[in-house]
Each structure stands twice: as C-alpha cells, then as structure tokens.
Amino acid sequence: MPAGLVAARMLGDSPAMSLFLIVALPFLGAVLPGLMIQAGRRTCFLTTLLTTAAAAIGLASHAPAILRGETVMARLPWLPELGLDVNLFLDPLGFMFAGLILGIGLLIITYARYYLSRDDNMGEFYSYLLLFQGAMVGIVLSDNILMLLVFWELTSLSSFLLIGFWKHLPEGRQGARMALTVTGMGGLAMIGGMLILGQIAGSYDLSVILTKGEMIRQSPLYLPALILILLGCFTKSAQFPFHFWLPHAMAAPTPVSAYLHSATMVKAGLFLMARLWPVLAGTEAWTVIVSSAGLATMVIGALIAIFKNDLKALLAFSTVSQLGLITFLLGTGTPFGAMAAVFHILNHASFKAALFMTAGIVDHAVHSRDMTRLGGLRRLMPITFAIATLAGLSMAGIPLLNGFISKEMMLEEALHTTLFGTPLLVAVVAGIGALLSAAYSFRLIAHTFLGPERTDYPAHPHDPEPGLWLPPILLMIPVIVLGVAPFLAEPFVKLVTGAVIGPGAQLPKEHLALWHGLTPALGISAAAVLGGLLILSVQRPLARLWDAAPRPEAKAIFDALIGAIVAAARLLTSRLHDGAFTRYAAIMVAAVLAAGLHAWFTGSGWTPGREMLPVTPAALAAWAMLVVASASLVVIHRNRLAVLVLMGIIGLMVSVGFNYFSAPDLALTQISVEVVTIILLLLALNFLPNRSPAESGAARRLRDGLIALAGGGAAAALIYVILLSDFPAASISDYHLANSYKGGGGDNVVNVILVDFRGFDTFGEIIVLGIAALVIYALTETLLSGPVRARLLNRGYEEDRAGDAHPLMMVVLTRVMMPIILMVGVYIFMRGHNEPGGGFVAGLVVAIAVVMQYMASGFEWAAKRQRYPYHGIIGAGVLVAGLTGIGAWFVGAPFLTSAFGYVTLPPLEKFELATAMGFDLGVFLAVVGAVMLSLESFSRLGRRAGTEVNDHPMDIDPSRSARRTDPMGQLDAPAGPGHSADRAASNQAEES
Amino acid sequence: MELLIASAIGVLTAAGIYMILRLRTFPVIIGTSLLSYAVNVFLFASGRLAVNAPPVLREGVERYTDPLPQALVLTAIVISFGMTAVVVIIALGAWLSCDDDMVDTPRINAEARPPEPMPRGDA
C-alpha cells in the first residue's frame, strides 16, 4: 500500500493526528530519554520535549473539530468478547485535560532540565515522566472504561516511580509506598465500581454508558457502584479521609510535585467525577457524599496548611484544600457548579504549578524550604517574588487574578446549596474554607519573601537561570489574562461544561465576569480576605497552640494499620508456608481433596451406564505386578537402587497397559521415556546417597499414609465413575477420526492430531522441552563454574570400581546395534503418519541409540566423536517445525496448515509425502537434542580429577593386546611410546 | 477391567503422594514420577477403555478408540521427562553445593535464628 494512502486512511477527512498516536507517543518516547542520556543531558531533554511537543501538536490538530463541538472517535477492537476494546474519544472535557497534561508537561520538562542536578539520572527521570504522561493522556482519552482502568493503574505505578525517584531518601521511598498503597487500593475499589457500572449499562464504552444515566441511577446497584468509584476518585484526588498521602508524596523532586500533585494526577479523580457526572450526579447520595467530602477536605486541608513550615508541605495541603473545593463544586450536581469546577480546574492548574515551581526555585537557591529560616527574599529574588506573589494572591482569591473569579463562583454556588437540611451551613463552611485559603496564601508570600532580610540563609539567595523561572512566568499569563478578562475563557469553559453535564442538560446562563455587582458572595470574599490577613498577623502564637494541641497523625495511623495487616499476613503465611515443603505438599493434597469433595457433592451428571470390559488373566497379572511393585516401592523406598528397579517394573506395566487398551503410540513413547528416565535417575544416584535415612516417626508416617490413601482413594473413585459413565457431551474426537485422512493425509489419528490438528500445541511443547534441557545445561554450567567443581573433581569413590569400565562385550554390542537402532528410528519416523510411531518416539529411540555409546565407551570418548552440539539440534528442531508451519503462509493458509501428496519412485512402492513430516522432523530433532543435552549435562558433572580419558572405545581390546606383549594390568598406567602409536592408529580407524 | 484400572490409578496416586511427603529429595522426585504415571493413565482412561480398537484408520473398520486423550498424554509423557530432569538437576545442585538433600527449610522461624557471627575485621 503506498504510504500516502496509509496516511490518508489514518487521518480521515480532516488533517488531524490519530488519537491512538497521541496516546502512544509518550509511551513510545519513554524509551528515548533512557537511551539519549548517553548523548548528553541536552539531547535527552530535547528528545523528551519534542516527544511531548509532538503529542501536543497532535492534540492541537483536533482543536478545530473540538471547538466546532464535534467528538472525535477512534476504535480498535482488541478483546471484543470481554468488552475490552481500544476505543478512544476526544470531547471538550478530554481535550481540556489532555491540553493541561501536555501543555504543563512541556513547562515541567523544561523546568526539570534545570532543576535536576548532575547527580540525578535525568534519562530515568524523563522516562518515568513520559510514562506517566502517556498514562494520563490515556485516562482522559479512553472511551472504554476497562482501558481507562488500565491507564489509571499505570498512573499509580508511574507516580510511584517518580515519587521515589530519589531512592536514597527514606522519605521518598516511604512516600512512594504510601501513595501507591492508597491510590492502588482506591484503584482496586474503582475496578469493582466500573465493572458494576458496565454491567448495568450493558457496555464498557463511556459513549454508551453516558447515554444511560437514568437507567443507571434507577439500578439497585447504583449505590455500590457509586461508592466504589468514588473511593477510587477520592484516593486519587486526595480527598478527606484519604488526603494524607499527598503531603508525604512531596518527598518527590519538585517538578514531580508540580506536575503530578498539582496539575495532573490528583486531578484524575476530579476528571473521572466530571466524566461520569451525567450518569452518577444528581442523586441525593451523590450530593451528600461528594459535596460533604469536598467541603471537609477544603477546610481541613486549609487549616493544616496554615501551620506547615515547609513550603512544599504548605502547598501540598493547599492542593488538598483546593481539590476539595472542586470536589464540592462537582458534588453540588448543578450545571453552574460544574462550570465553576471546570474553570477552577484550569485556574488551579496554572497558579499551583507555578507556586510549586517557585518553591523549587527557593529551595534551589537558598537550600531550604523551611519558612522559619526564610523571609526577606523579595529584593534578593525579585523575579521569583513576583511570580510567587501573583500566583499566591490568585490562590487567595484577590480580584484581577483568575483565582478570584472561580472562588466567587464557588461561594455563589455554596450560597445556593443546602446540605443536611440546614440552609447557610454550606455557605458558612465554604466561607471558612475561603478564609483559611486566603490565610495560607498570604502566609506563603509573607513568610518567604516579606520581612527583614536575614543574614543566616543556608546559601546566598539569588534568582535562578531563565530555564527555571520562564516556565512559571508563562503560567502567569493565564493567571492575569483570565483574571482581568474572564470572558475570554467563557466559550471554552462553557463548551467543556457542556461535555461534563451531557448533551441533554441546560447550560448555565451565568457569565464569567469580574464584576457581578454587590453580591453576598463578594461580601464573603471580602470577609475571607480580611480574615486571612488577621490570621496571618497572629499565625505565630496560633502555631504554638496548634503544636501543643493533640491531633491524630495520619502517617502514624497509616503505619500502624499497615503494620497490623502485615503482621496478620505473616501469621497466616508462617502457619501455612513455613519453609517445610512436605507441609505444603500435604496442604496442597488436602486442599485438592476438599475442592474435589465439594465438587462431588454439589455436582451432577453422573449416569453410569457403560458395560464393563471382561477381565483377562494377562491383565490381572499385569495389574498385580503394578500394585505389588508400587506397594513394595513404598515399603523399601529407602533403598534407592531398588526403587529404580521397581520404577522400571511400574513403567513397563503402564506401557503394556497402554498397548492393551489400543494406544500403541503411547506404549512406544512410554517405554522409550522409561529407558531415558531410569538412565537419568541412575546418573543422579551417582552423586546422591544410595539410601534415604529413616527420619519420620510412626505418627508422621501414619499421617502421610492416611493423606496418601485418601488421595489415592479419591483418584480411584473419580476415574471409576468416569469410566462407567458415558461422555456428557459429544466429543470432538469424532471430527478428528473423520478428518484425519481427508484433511491430514494420515491414518494414524494420534500422530495427525499431534502434527496437524493440534500442531501449534505440539510446537509449544517441543519449545518447552528444549527450554527444560537448556535450563539443565545452564544449571550444570553454573555448578561447574562454582566451588562445586573442585569438590566434584576431588571426591573419591564410595564403592569399589569395576576394573573393566568399558567392557568389550558391551562396546561391541552397542556398536553393532547402533545402525540397527537408527534404522528402526528412521522406520518409526517414516511410518509415523500412518502407523504407530512418529517424531516423538523416533527421537527417543535415536537418543537411546546414542546414549548407549556413551555408556559403553565412556562420556569423554563419545563426546569427542559427537560433532553437532545438542543445543543446535534443539534449535534446529524448533526452527524446522516453525518454518514448516510458516510455509503454509506462502500459499495463503494459516500457520501449520498441512498439505500432502503421493509420490511414486520406480523401485519403491507408492508413498506419501506430507508437509506434516517436516513438522514431525522438527519434533524429532528437538526431542533428540533435549534428551541428549539433559543426559550429557548430568554426565559432565561426573568428571573427576585423575581419571584417564580413555582413548580406546574399550578397556580390554584383544586386537590391541595381541599386537603388544604388555600385560593387561598396565593398561591403566600412563601411556608409553607403544601406546601412543597404538592410539594414533586407533583414532584414525575411528575417525575414518 | 475398569475396576482394575481405577484401582491401579489409586495405588499409583497413593504411592506418589506418600513419596512426595518424604523428607529427602530423591523420594520426592520418585513421588512426582509416580504421580505422573497416575495422571497420564487417568487422562488416558478419561477417553474410556477399548480393546483392539487403536485409532489407526483401516479399511472396513468402524470402531476406534478416542484418539484425543492419547495425543494429549503422548506429549505429557515426554514433557514429564523434561520436568523430572529439571527437578533432578535442582536436587543435585542443592546436594553438591550444600550437602543437603532435605526438602524442608531447616529454620522454620527466621526471627528465632541467632545473629550471624560478625566477619573478622568488620567489628
């Protein structure tokens, strides 16, 4: 497809960036800073800035459509069965938030460039920041609420990384953990609420949910959904009583505080309340819960802020308070309240981000944020002073600044709100909140910048470089412009308000204006400012009182709570999970039995009706052998060699059983696996002790015996019932039987299932097998490169050794058998598609043929003659199988589709060629490689110091002895001259 | 015959569980192998038993046993070999590097353990 066409399709009619790209850009860009930091801090900064700028431009490209009142949609089905689709939509509300996130993001990135010191890893910081940014943009652009939840959790995670960015600070780590715990728990609650909401509405798409407000509010599940969702919003937006995490999150670097904790993340809760406003708002429950939580937060946050000496702590509590204000406005449930909330979100983002940045500047310049050590900075840091004063006065609600307008609207709304049936209650509380807000704002300015200059600043105060003060200055533009001429913002604010309250509701008629006349709200405002000044004048005596008064410390409560939960979890864990594996095994068996019993007594569908097969004497004999072998195994299990013999009997009986019950493939596989397993366990016993000590007492053995008998009895009963009843539903096996030849071209249905019907499954299985072998190889390598190596090399022999380690008979026999077994292997492989056999069995058979050589002539001798590394064989097998599957793509068929045909070569019979054989070849190679690599790794552990590597295939070779007069006993002696000639000849013979 | 199969599975399961509850690695490995037998035969038997009806298509033959459990069990047998081998190397590693083939952690209560002796020169 030509590139232009792709572009046109992606962009649609209007030249605007895809919403997917806007969300994806920060995520994609998040890898860049970490890489670009190698090229220097400047490059790293520019990359981050450009990434955000690109997303911002993309967002701006939608501005014309949004301002026309359109909603932009982008849909991509992901898991439609779950209702989880990557659906995005952009409406004025999302546009405003995305604009805030990306716009303030640009300023913060610039600010952070100059704020971070040389010791900070800037790449890491910017990567986290972009990750966070992407998650935030994702939240505000999500249409699907399940996607929204994913982004929501991502903001919690990325903010955890950002708050704890200074990993060396214990406050940072604790604050990050606390923030993650609180917002994470809230997120969990919200998942529940959102799922309920989706269930009620019958869709997980916001665009659908938002049209079903009436239906949702009528639902009996409305209240649980509301409470759960509000838990998520309140924890995220630091509403009382979940406000305490935000001040502790201030241990983060200041750019993080300015970005996450004033402008964006803490507004996510507000965003969601605004987003779901048409659905959730308007009920008694909504108004009571949301507006009272908002009011409480506003007053409590403001009150604490007045007495905080740390600049950032003051700002943190002021943020809590301001967020409470917005929550209250949303909680009133009126269109005017929503409009005021929207406007205040904009205003707060501008002045609070600027205030945080100035706090960072002061900290940077004076090396202290403690207001008791500051004061008198106005002449030393005039630019900073100007910014902080403008922003602070805006926060206090002084006319001609934007904070005034929205605070007036809040008071106006409060005057018209009645809670708990008490008129004026809300207005009074809101007035107190405004008064306290004015007080802490004045204090921030007065105690930092006003007053006499001091001589004991920790560092000489000075205005910083422009990189630090330019971003907050830019934020002052809206603070002043909107303060003087609020009508400029009115169309946009009304547009966003319209998106909040939904298309059906009536937009408020009021205008954003500086002067509404002498209203009661203006009176409260004036009183609040005067009261604020009054409190400022007596702040110091008040602070002494405050410090003396007892009050609950949120962190202590939180720590105690977490401590109690951890202790309870420890108690439970230490009872169940105490390091005793045998106990876990017993608990596991008991739990499985209990679950099985529950299913047994509550389930239904048992209709025994099958006729039993007659018992034959041969079957009875095999059964008796198996039972006796198992029982003897348990009795004499301390003798480990005897156990292996009994295991051999059991395995053999199982294979015979498979064969008897019409499963020749299984019988072949079982018996060959049996051989390699026993060899493997023998190799292990070469190192492990040959006997287990008697340790368990009689009571312990009785307990284990009872558990075992219960488990065995349950398994027997279950399968007995299954065997006697018919299939509850039609099996898909009939399909396999019917299509094995027609579709797969094979008569052996089991093999066709493996390589064709369920080929993908088999493909995964050979990969697992290969990985298991590689794990064994890697563990062996680790063991051999550590202290174990020396121990292995120096250990002696516990038993007497055979004088004839590589006996003549065995060597000759295995050499003769090797080609025969290989031939059998090829035969089993070739016929596998139509007769019992196939890649698995053939692989095992060939592996056994090779293992025999190792056993007969010794590991070193055989390893020298092995040309292809077993890892390579595994890899080749997986590749061959994969490529066979991919081959189907070239004829336009899905992965692993097989084809077959018949070939006639004159001397041979007509035979079949199927692509499935290529796949089976891959299986064959992977099995050979995996089995051999496992066994080889075990053998490599067996090397000891001082062992001669035998140069000859057998120790006693008559043909060699005949040529030499040496007595046989000298064969173990160091090689003499005669020996080496002999060796050369022998080697030549072997290699030719 | 069904009774024989069911009881054989029961015996294998019981022996496997008993061995898994032993204290040393080797019996536990043997126990998992026994359980693998039991599980494989269980899965196989869930396709119901049939004699002389292998799922290999023949002219004129109408009755075949269920091929699907066989295919599933076939790969399970091979995978269980891989699993056994991995467990064995882990047990071997523990034995070779710590002289320990107990499956239980010796210290059940981590808090009760005496403080580590201070390395020399560090005090």
Coordinates of N, CA and C in Angstrom, one line a residue, chain A residues 644-769:
Chain A
L644 N 14.6 -47.8 41.9 CA 14.6 -47.6 40.4 C 14.2 -48.9 39.7
V645 N 14.6 -50.1 40.2 CA 14.2 -51.3 39.6 C 12.6 -51.4 39.6
L646 N 12.0 -51.1 40.8 CA 10.6 -51.1 40.9 C 9.9 -50.1 39.9
M647 N 10.5 -48.9 39.8 CA 10.0 -47.9 38.9 C 10.0 -48.5 37.5
G648 N 11.1 -49.2 37.1 CA 11.1 -49.8 35.8 C 10.0 -50.8 35.6
I649 N 9.6 -51.6 36.6 CA 8.5 -52.5 36.5 C 7.2 -51.7 36.3
I650 N 7.0 -50.7 37.1 CA 5.8 -49.9 37.0 C 5.7 -49.3 35.6
G651 N 6.8 -48.7 35.2 CA 6.7 -48.1 33.8 C 6.4 -49.1 32.8
L652 N 7.0 -50.3 32.9 CA 6.8 -51.3 31.9 C 5.3 -51.7 31.9
M653 N 4.8 -51.9 33.1 CA 3.3 -52.3 33.2 C 2.4 -51.2 32.6
V654 N 2.8 -49.9 32.8 CA 2.0 -48.8 32.3 C 2.1 -48.9 30.7
S655 N 3.3 -49.2 30.2 CA 3.4 -49.2 28.7 C 2.5 -50.4 28.2
V656 N 2.6 -51.5 28.9 CA 1.9 -52.7 28.4 C 0.4 -52.4 28.5
G657 N 0.0 -51.7 29.5 CA -1.4 -51.3 29.7 C -1.8 -50.4 28.5
F658 N -1.0 -49.4 28.2 CA -1.4 -48.6 27.0 C -1.6 -49.4 25.8
N659 N -0.7 -50.4 25.6 CA -0.7 -51.2 24.4 C -2.0 -52.0 24.4
Y660 N -2.3 -52.5 25.5 CA -3.5 -53.4 25.6 C -4.8 -52.6 25.3
F661 N -4.8 -51.4 25.8 CA -6.0 -50.6 25.6 C -5.9 -49.7 24.4
S662 N -5.4 -50.2 23.3 CA -5.5 -49.6 22.0 C -4.7 -48.3 21.9
A663 N -3.6 -48.2 22.6 CA -2.8 -47.0 22.4 C -1.4 -47.3 22.1
P664 N -1.1 -47.9 20.9 CA 0.3 -48.3 20.6 C 1.3 -47.1 20.6
D665 N 0.8 -46.0 20.2 CA 1.7 -44.8 20.2 C 2.2 -44.5 21.7
L666 N 1.2 -44.5 22.6 CA 1.6 -44.2 24.0 C 2.5 -45.3 24.5
A667 N 2.2 -46.6 24.2 CA 3.1 -47.6 24.7 C 4.5 -47.4 24.2
L668 N 4.7 -47.1 22.9 CA 6.0 -46.9 22.4 C 6.7 -45.7 23.1
T669 N 6.0 -44.6 23.3 CA 6.6 -43.4 23.9 C 6.9 -43.7 25.4
Q670 N 6.0 -44.4 26.1 CA 6.2 -44.6 27.5 C 7.4 -45.5 27.7
I671 N 7.6 -46.5 26.9 CA 8.7 -47.4 27.1 C 10.0 -46.8 26.8
S672 N 10.1 -45.9 25.8 CA 11.3 -45.3 25.5 C 11.6 -44.2 26.5
V673 N 10.6 -43.4 27.0 CA 10.9 -42.4 28.0 C 11.3 -43.1 29.3
E674 N 10.8 -44.3 29.5 CA 11.1 -45.1 30.7 C 12.6 -45.3 30.7
V675 N 13.2 -45.7 29.6 CA 14.6 -46.0 29.5 C 15.4 -44.8 29.8
V676 N 15.1 -43.7 29.2 CA 15.9 -42.5 29.4 C 15.7 -42.0 30.9
T677 N 14.5 -42.1 31.4 CA 14.3 -41.6 32.8 C 15.1 -42.5 33.8
I678 N 15.1 -43.8 33.6 CA 15.9 -44.6 34.5 C 17.4 -44.3 34.4
I679 N 17.9 -44.1 33.2 CA 19.3 -43.7 33.0 C 19.6 -42.4 33.7
L680 N 18.6 -41.5 33.6 CA 18.8 -40.1 34.2 C 18.9 -40.3 35.7
L681 N 17.9 -41.1 36.3 CA 17.9 -41.3 37.8 C 19.2 -42.0 38.2
L682 N 19.6 -43.0 37.4 CA 20.9 -43.7 37.8 C 22.0 -42.7 37.8
L683 N 22.1 -41.8 36.8 CA 23.1 -40.8 36.8 C 23.0 -39.9 38.1
A684 N 21.8 -39.6 38.5 CA 21.6 -38.8 39.7 C 22.1 -39.5 40.9
L685 N 21.8 -40.8 41.0 CA 22.2 -41.6 42.1 C 23.7 -41.7 42.2
N686 N 24.4 -41.5 41.1 CA 25.9 -41.5 41.1 C 26.4 -40.4 42.1
F687 N 25.6 -39.4 42.3 CA 26.0 -38.3 43.2 C 25.3 -38.4 44.5
L688 N 24.0 -38.6 44.4 CA 23.2 -38.6 45.7 C 23.5 -39.9 46.5
P689 N 23.2 -39.8 47.8 CA 23.4 -41.1 48.6 C 22.5 -42.2 48.1
N690 N 22.9 -43.4 48.3 CA 22.2 -44.5 47.7 C 21.0 -44.9 48.6
R691 N 21.0 -44.4 49.9 CA 20.0 -44.8 50.8 C 19.4 -43.5 51.4
S692 N 18.1 -43.5 51.7 CA 17.5 -42.4 52.5 C 17.5 -42.9 53.9
P693 N 17.9 -42.0 54.8 CA 17.9 -42.3 56.2 C 16.4 -42.4 56.7
A694 N 16.2 -43.2 57.8 CA 14.9 -43.3 58.4 C 14.7 -42.1 59.3
E695 N 13.8 -41.2 59.0 CA 13.7 -40.0 59.8 C 12.3 -39.8 60.4
S696 N 11.3 -40.2 59.6 CA 9.9 -39.9 60.1 C 9.5 -40.9 61.2
G697 N 8.9 -40.4 62.2 CA 8.4 -41.3 63.2 C 7.1 -42.0 62.8
A698 N 6.6 -42.8 63.6 CA 5.4 -43.6 63.3 C 4.2 -42.7 63.1
A699 N 4.0 -41.7 63.9 CA 2.9 -40.8 63.8 C 2.9 -40.1 62.4
R700 N 4.1 -39.6 62.1 CA 4.3 -38.9 60.9 C 3.9 -39.8 59.7
R701 N 4.4 -41.1 59.7 CA 4.2 -42.0 58.6 C 2.7 -42.3 58.6
L702 N 2.1 -42.4 59.7 CA 0.6 -42.7 59.7 C -0.1 -41.6 59.1
R703 N 0.2 -40.3 59.5 CA -0.4 -39.1 58.9 C -0.3 -39.1 57.4
D704 N 1.0 -39.3 56.9 CA 1.2 -39.3 55.5 C 0.5 -40.4 54.8
G705 N 0.5 -41.6 55.4 CA -0.2 -42.7 54.8 C -1.7 -42.4 54.7
L706 N -2.3 -41.8 55.7 CA -3.7 -41.5 55.6 C -4.0 -40.5 54.5
I707 N -3.1 -39.5 54.4 CA -3.3 -38.5 53.3 C -3.2 -39.2 52.0
A708 N -2.2 -40.0 51.9 CA -1.9 -40.7 50.6 C -3.1 -41.6 50.2
L709 N -3.6 -42.4 51.2 CA -4.7 -43.3 50.9 C -6.0 -42.5 50.5
A710 N -6.2 -41.4 51.2 CA -7.3 -40.6 50.9 C -7.2 -40.1 49.4
G711 N -6.0 -39.6 49.1 CA -5.8 -39.1 47.7 C -6.0 -40.2 46.7
G712 N -5.3 -41.3 47.0 CA -5.4 -42.5 46.1 C -6.9 -42.9 45.9
G713 N -7.6 -43.0 47.0 CA -8.9 -43.5 47.0 C -9.8 -42.5 46.2
A714 N -9.6 -41.2 46.4 CA -10.3 -40.2 45.6 C -10.1 -40.4 44.1
A715 N -8.8 -40.5 43.8 CA -8.5 -40.6 42.3 C -9.1 -41.9 41.8
A716 N -9.1 -43.0 42.5 CA -9.6 -44.2 42.0 C -11.1 -44.1 41.8
A717 N -11.8 -43.5 42.8 CA -13.2 -43.4 42.8 C -13.6 -42.5 41.6
L718 N -12.9 -41.4 41.4 CA -13.3 -40.5 40.4 C -13.2 -41.1 39.0
I719 N -12.0 -41.8 38.8 CA -11.9 -42.4 37.4 C -12.8 -43.6 37.2
Y720 N -13.1 -44.2 38.3 CA -14.1 -45.4 38.2 C -15.4 -44.8 37.8
V721 N -15.9 -43.8 38.3 CA -17.1 -43.2 37.9 C -17.1 -42.7 36.5
I722 N -16.0 -42.1 36.1 CA -15.8 -41.6 34.7 C -15.9 -42.8 33.8
L723 N -15.2 -43.9 34.2 CA -15.1 -45.0 33.2 C -16.5 -45.7 33.1
L724 N -17.3 -45.6 34.1 CA -18.6 -46.2 34.0 C -19.7 -45.4 33.3
S725 N -19.4 -44.1 33.2 CA -20.4 -43.2 32.6 C -20.0 -42.8 31.2
D726 N -21.0 -42.5 30.4 CA -20.7 -42.0 29.0 C -20.3 -40.6 29.0
F727 N -19.8 -40.2 27.8 CA -19.4 -38.7 27.7 C -20.6 -37.9 27.9
P728 N -20.5 -36.8 28.8 CA -21.7 -36.0 29.0 C -22.0 -35.2 27.7
A729 N -21.1 -34.9 26.9 CA -21.4 -34.2 25.7 C -20.6 -34.8 24.5
A730 N -21.0 -34.6 23.3 CA -20.3 -35.2 22.2 C -18.9 -34.7 22.1
S731 N -18.0 -35.7 21.9 CA -16.5 -35.4 21.9 C -16.1 -34.9 20.5
I732 N -15.0 -34.1 20.5 CA -14.5 -33.6 19.2 C -13.7 -34.7 18.5
S733 N -13.6 -35.9 19.2 CA -12.7 -36.9 18.7 C -13.3 -37.4 17.4
D734 N -14.6 -37.4 17.2 CA -15.2 -38.0 16.0 C -14.8 -37.1 14.8
Y735 N -14.7 -35.8 15.1 CA -14.2 -34.9 14.0 C -12.8 -35.3 13.6
H736 N -12.0 -35.6 14.6 CA -10.6 -36.0 14.3 C -10.5 -37.3 13.5
L737 N -11.3 -38.2 13.9 CA -11.3 -39.5 13.2 C -11.8 -39.4 11.8
A738 N -12.8 -38.5 11.6 CA -13.4 -38.4 10.3 C -12.5 -37.6 9.4
N739 N -11.7 -36.7 9.9 CA -10.9 -35.8 9.0 C -9.5 -36.1 9.0
S740 N -9.0 -37.1 9.8 CA -7.6 -37.4 9.9 C -7.1 -37.7 8.5
Y741 N -7.8 -38.6 7.7 CA -7.2 -38.9 6.4 C -7.6 -37.8 5.4
K742 N -8.8 -37.4 5.4 CA -9.2 -36.4 4.4 C -8.4 -35.1 4.5
G743 N -8.3 -34.6 5.8 CA -7.7 -33.3 5.9 C -6.2 -33.4 6.2
G744 N -5.8 -34.4 6.9 CA -4.4 -34.5 7.4 C -3.6 -35.5 6.6
G745 N -4.2 -36.4 5.8 CA -3.5 -37.3 4.9 C -2.8 -38.4 5.7
G746 N -3.3 -38.7 6.9 CA -2.6 -39.7 7.7 C -3.7 -40.7 8.3
D747 N -3.3 -41.9 8.5 CA -4.2 -42.9 9.1 C -4.0 -43.0 10.6
N748 N -2.8 -42.7 11.0 CA -2.6 -42.7 12.5 C -3.2 -41.4 13.1
V749 N -4.3 -41.5 13.7 CA -5.1 -40.3 14.1 C -4.3 -39.5 15.2
V750 N -3.7 -40.3 16.1 CA -2.9 -39.7 17.2 C -1.8 -38.8 16.6
N751 N -1.1 -39.4 15.6 CA 0.0 -38.6 15.0 C -0.5 -37.4 14.3
V752 N -1.6 -37.6 13.6 CA -2.2 -36.4 12.8 C -2.6 -35.3 13.8
I753 N -3.2 -35.7 14.9 CA -3.6 -34.7 15.9 C -2.4 -34.0 16.4
L754 N -1.3 -34.7 16.6 CA -0.1 -34.1 17.1 C 0.5 -33.1 16.1
V755 N 0.6 -33.5 14.9 CA 1.4 -32.7 13.9 C 0.5 -31.8 13.1
D756 N -0.8 -32.0 13.2 CA -1.7 -31.2 12.3 C -2.8 -30.5 13.1
F757 N -3.8 -31.3 13.6 CA -4.9 -30.7 14.3 C -4.5 -29.8 15.5
R758 N -3.6 -30.4 16.3 CA -3.1 -29.6 17.4 C -1.6 -29.3 17.3
G759 N -1.2 -29.0 16.1 CA 0.2 -28.8 15.8 C 0.8 -27.6 16.6
F760 N 0.0 -26.6 16.8 CA 0.5 -25.4 17.5 C 0.8 -25.8 18.9
D761 N 0.0 -26.6 19.5 CA 0.2 -27.1 20.8 C 1.5 -27.9 20.9
T762 N 1.7 -28.8 19.9 CA 2.9 -29.6 19.9 C 4.2 -28.7 19.7
F763 N 4.0 -27.7 18.9 CA 5.1 -26.7 18.7 C 5.5 -26.1 20.0
G764 N 4.5 -25.7 20.8 CA 4.8 -25.1 22.1 C 5.5 -26.1 23.0
E765 N 5.0 -27.4 22.9 CA 5.6 -28.4 23.8 C 7.1 -28.7 23.5
I766 N 7.4 -28.8 22.2 CA 8.8 -29.0 21.9 C 9.7 -27.9 22.4
I767 N 9.1 -26.7 22.3 CA 9.9 -25.5 22.8 C 10.1 -25.6 24.3
V768 N 9.0 -26.0 25.0 CA 9.1 -26.2 26.5 C 10.2 -27.3 26.8
L769 N 10.2 -28.3 26.0 CA 11.1 -29.4 26.3 C 12.5 -28.9 26.0

